[in-house]
Short mmCIF file of C-alpha atoms in Angstrom, two decimals:
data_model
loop_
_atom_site.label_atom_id
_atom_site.label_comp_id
_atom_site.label_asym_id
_atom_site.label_seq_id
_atom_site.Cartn_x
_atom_site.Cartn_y
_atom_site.Cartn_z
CA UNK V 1 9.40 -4.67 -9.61
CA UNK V 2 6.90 -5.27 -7.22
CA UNK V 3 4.88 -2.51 -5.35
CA UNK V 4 3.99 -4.97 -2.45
CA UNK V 5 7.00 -5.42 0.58
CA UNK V 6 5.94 -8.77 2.56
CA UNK V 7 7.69 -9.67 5.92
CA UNK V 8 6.31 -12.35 7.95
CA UNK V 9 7.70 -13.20 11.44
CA UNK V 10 6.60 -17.14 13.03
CA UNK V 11 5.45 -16.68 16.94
CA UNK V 12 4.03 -18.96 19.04
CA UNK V 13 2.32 -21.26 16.60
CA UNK V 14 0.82 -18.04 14.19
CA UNK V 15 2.26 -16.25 11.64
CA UNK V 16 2.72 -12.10 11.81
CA UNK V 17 1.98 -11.18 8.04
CA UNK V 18 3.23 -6.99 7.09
CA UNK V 19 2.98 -5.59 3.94
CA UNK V 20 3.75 -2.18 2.84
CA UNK V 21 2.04 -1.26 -0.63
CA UNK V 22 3.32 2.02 -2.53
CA UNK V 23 0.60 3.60 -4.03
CA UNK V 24 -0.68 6.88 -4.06
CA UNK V 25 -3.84 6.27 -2.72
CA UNK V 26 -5.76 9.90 -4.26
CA UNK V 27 -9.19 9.83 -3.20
CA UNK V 28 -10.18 13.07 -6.02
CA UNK V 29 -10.18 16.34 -3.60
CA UNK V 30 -6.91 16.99 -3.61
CA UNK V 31 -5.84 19.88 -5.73
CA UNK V 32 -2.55 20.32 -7.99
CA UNK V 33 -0.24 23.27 -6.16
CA UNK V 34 0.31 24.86 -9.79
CA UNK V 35 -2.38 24.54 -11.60
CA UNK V 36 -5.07 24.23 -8.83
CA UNK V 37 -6.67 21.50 -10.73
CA UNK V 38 -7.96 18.47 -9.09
CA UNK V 39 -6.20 15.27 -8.87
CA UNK V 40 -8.09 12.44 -10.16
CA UNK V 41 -9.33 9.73 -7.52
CA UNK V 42 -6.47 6.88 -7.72
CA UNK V 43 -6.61 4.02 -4.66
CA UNK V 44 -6.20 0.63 -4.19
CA UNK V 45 -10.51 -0.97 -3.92
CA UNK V 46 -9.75 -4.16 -2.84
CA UNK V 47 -7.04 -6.40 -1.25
CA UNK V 48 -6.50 -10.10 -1.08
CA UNK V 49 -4.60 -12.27 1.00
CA UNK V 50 -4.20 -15.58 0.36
CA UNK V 51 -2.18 -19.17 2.62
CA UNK V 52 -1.14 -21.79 -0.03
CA UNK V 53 -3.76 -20.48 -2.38
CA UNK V 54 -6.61 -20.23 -0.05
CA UNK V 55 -8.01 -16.75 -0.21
CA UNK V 56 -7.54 -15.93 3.78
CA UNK V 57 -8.64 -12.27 3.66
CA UNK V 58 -10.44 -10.47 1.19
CA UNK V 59 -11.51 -6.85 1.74
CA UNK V 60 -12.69 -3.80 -0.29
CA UNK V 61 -10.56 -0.48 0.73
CA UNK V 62 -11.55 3.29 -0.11
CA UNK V 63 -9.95 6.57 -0.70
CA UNK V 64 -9.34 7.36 2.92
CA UNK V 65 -7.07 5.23 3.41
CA UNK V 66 -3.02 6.97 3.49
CA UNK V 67 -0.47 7.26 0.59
CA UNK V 68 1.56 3.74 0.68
CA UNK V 69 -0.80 1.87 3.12
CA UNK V 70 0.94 -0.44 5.52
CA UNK V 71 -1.30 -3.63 7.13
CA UNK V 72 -0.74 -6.45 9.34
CA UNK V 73 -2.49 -9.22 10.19
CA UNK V 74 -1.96 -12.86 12.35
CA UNK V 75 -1.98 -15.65 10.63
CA UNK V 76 -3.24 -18.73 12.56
CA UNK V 77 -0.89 -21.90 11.79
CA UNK V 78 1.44 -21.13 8.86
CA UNK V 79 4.78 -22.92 8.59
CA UNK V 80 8.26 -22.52 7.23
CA UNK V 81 7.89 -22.75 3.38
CA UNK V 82 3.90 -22.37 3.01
CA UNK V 83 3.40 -19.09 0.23
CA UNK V 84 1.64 -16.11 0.97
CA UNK V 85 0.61 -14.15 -1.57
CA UNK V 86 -1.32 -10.44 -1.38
CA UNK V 87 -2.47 -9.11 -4.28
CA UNK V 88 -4.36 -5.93 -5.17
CA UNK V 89 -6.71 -4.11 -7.81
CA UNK V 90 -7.36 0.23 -7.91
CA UNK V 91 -10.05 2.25 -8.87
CA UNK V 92 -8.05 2.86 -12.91
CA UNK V 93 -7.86 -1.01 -13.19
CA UNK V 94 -4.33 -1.68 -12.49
CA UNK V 95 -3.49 -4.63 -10.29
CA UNK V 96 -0.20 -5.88 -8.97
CA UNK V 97 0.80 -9.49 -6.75
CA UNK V 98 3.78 -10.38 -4.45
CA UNK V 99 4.78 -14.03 -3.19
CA UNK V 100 6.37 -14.52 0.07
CA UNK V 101 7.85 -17.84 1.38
CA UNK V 102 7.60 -18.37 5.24
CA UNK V 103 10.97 -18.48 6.72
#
């Protein structure tokens, strides 16, 4: 299962794109409540968006950014049955994608 929730929403020729990403997003100064230890530094470093297979947004994210980030953006054009996909990679390596189908 998927860690990436995509909605889209068509409006006025453009294309409303959400996506809610759970992750715990650590960035390494937090401290364990029983042992007091730190918590290693665990967050998503960059994100990609991508229209039919056209990389659309790329960007590198950091550890200040909230426990299971939520972002939106507007799509310009984007029609019923054109893929979106959003994938993402984290500071340990792991990575995870999600396809979405405009309605």
């Amino acid at each position: 299962m998927s860690s990436i929730k995509i909605r889209t929403k068509r409006m006025d020729g453009k294309t409303q794109i959400r996506m809610l990403i759970a992750h715990p997003m650590e960035h390494g100064r937090n401290r364990d409540s029983k042992t007091n230890a730190l918590i290693p530094a665990h967050f998503i470093q960059e994100l990609t968006v991508e229209h039919n297979k056209n990389v659309i947004i790329t960007g590198n994210t950091g550890a200040n950014i909230s426990k299971d980030p939520y972002f939106a953006f507007t799509l310009k054009g984007g029609n019923p049955g054109d893929k979106i996909t959003i994938s993402w990679v984290d500071n340990l390596g792991n990575e995870d994608a999600q396809e979405h189908i405009i309605n």
